Amino acid sequence: MISLDAMQQLLAPLFPGAMGVRVTELAPERVVAEMLVRPDLCTAGGILHGGAYMAFADTLGAVGTVLNLPQGKRTTTTDSSTKFIAAARAGTVVSGESVALHRGRTTMVWQTSIRNAEGRLCAVVTQTQLVLDGAG
Amino acid sequence: MISLDAMQQLLAPLFPGAMGVRVTELAPERVVAEMLVRPDLCTAGGILHGGAYMAFADTLGAVGTVLNLPQGKRTTTTDSSTKFIAAARAGTVVSGESVALHRGRTTMVWQTSIRNAEGRLCAVVTQTQLVLDGAG
Amino acid sequence: MISLDAMQQLLAPLFPGAMGVRVTELAPERVVAEMLVRPDLCTAGGILHGGAYMAFADTLGAVGTVLNLPQGKRTTTTDSSTKFIAAARAGTVVSGESVALHRGRTTMVWQTSIRNAEGRLCAVVTQTQLVLDGAG
Amino acid sequence: MISLDAMQQLLAPLFPGAMGVRVTELAPERVVAEMLVRPDLCTAGGILHGGAYMAFADTLGAVGTVLNLPQGKRTTTTDSSTKFIAAARAGTVVSGESVALHRGRTTMVWQTSIRNAEGRLCAVVTQTQLVLDGAG
């Protein structure tokens, strides 16, 4: 399996890299990461922008799917749904844990729970990944 | 109502500003914007990251809600769901149109359609905004 | 294409038949139906149960997909998301219009708007249908 | 707290009663129920209709919310999103477990996992319940 370092290098030039996503655990059924709530990731009021939660989670669910792809397959997200529950303040760190609810041949379903520095659940994102033929 | 310039200034220091969202039309039932697909907004393969679509749309739905808030009210997104349909390549511009499906006293529902440079529908995002007491 | 009568006969012994769904228009990009809000489809307070909206819509999106399936293909719903907006009273009739947002080879996306007898939007349901090999 | 018998009597004349939902456990943070996959709850092919999963889950999340409502409050579902993962055959029994992801003053979020007779996860439904003033 790909190492944490190699994954981080893949993400670096992409949107997750620009947002500062740091993957800290990689396993076929679970991906963990954290992200500093920088001011430029916030919305009015100095709290993490809803879109930043969703982009953070989308990254983790896609990474988790890639870890499970058979040779010669690639993946795309077909849908994502998010419930927003609590806020995360600028200057703090949020953590995200994405777990596989389903790992099938045609689709995978990953759910990411994002918590703020106090450990409070801020957002839950559930996404479906389609498994397609062809290199990614 | 707030002018396009004033809205753009509000967004500039926030996540939408960092992503390069440019609001081009503001009306109580419709908000339009565009965004350059910069490489640092992309995922592998040089296409717009799923999270960037969602962050773009979340911004438009929230802006639309703010345009409709009575004095002394603020809003928060409670949920957002996205269907991903087609890709947008780095270096092109995507456009987003958010329309109000519902503007009530307690909740508003906005739906954003994002199209690529060829006019093809790439993503549809539907979100619920809760209307709360207190200044934003 | 299958006729309205033939479609109604297919649905009769199934859940849509049990709920009283009546399909009134069938076209490749649009399906329309209505349903009487019977007391046994309601929740407390004599209004249509949230699940009944979702089942009504799921039926229309699946029917629409079936109309577009190439020979030898079948479909399954992979996800569905609903925003609830207004209520429909027992004894009235709700109408649903499902339109295709995307009709691809791998997935189709259908969105159903359900309105009450006064024409007010009650619920919007967006669903993804996966297109699979094999007879249905 | 309301007893299982009293809850079952409340549901009997409503849509959950018509579908045959049997609540088997009631606690403020968890509701469990089962449902026989009757032929009239199925879609083509003799498997549980997508809408029946969603109606089953919507019932459990609403029941769970009601258990947590302060005096003088009522609730309505504002959104619901479902991922469909596996099928349940006619004649078998599905079980649903709904757990509270959030129980706040303004909103509650419940997630229902539905499993087939072999214990396989068939659908995951996440819903937001708005807490409103006024008796239900």
XYZ file of C-alpha atoms in Angstrom, chain B residues 79-85 101-102 107 109 111 120-121 124 126-128, chain C residues 79-85 101-102 107 109 111 120-121 124 126-128:
36
model
C -27.116 20.146 4.990
C -25.860 19.988 1.447
C -26.130 17.246 -1.149
C -24.301 17.049 -4.424
C -24.578 14.957 -7.550
C -21.435 14.934 -9.664
C -22.060 14.556 -13.383
C -36.337 26.580 -4.272
C -37.787 27.840 -1.006
C -35.424 27.538 6.334
C -33.461 25.842 0.125
C -29.975 24.726 -5.621
C -22.297 21.027 -19.766
C -23.819 20.382 -16.329
C -25.899 19.981 -8.869
C -28.954 21.383 -3.084
C -28.607 22.878 0.368
C -30.792 23.835 3.315
C -28.390 7.417 -3.617
C -31.286 9.748 -3.031
C -31.449 13.077 -1.244
C -34.561 14.962 -0.268
C -35.330 18.451 0.953
C -38.699 18.762 2.678
C -40.332 22.138 2.276
C -30.620 16.129 -15.067
C -28.240 13.644 -16.659
C -25.275 6.901 -14.361
C -29.576 11.679 -12.366
C -34.877 15.178 -9.879
C -46.873 24.599 -3.549
C -43.514 22.811 -3.673
C -37.458 17.974 -3.950
C -32.547 14.122 -6.397
C -31.365 10.602 -7.076
C -28.558 8.816 -8.893
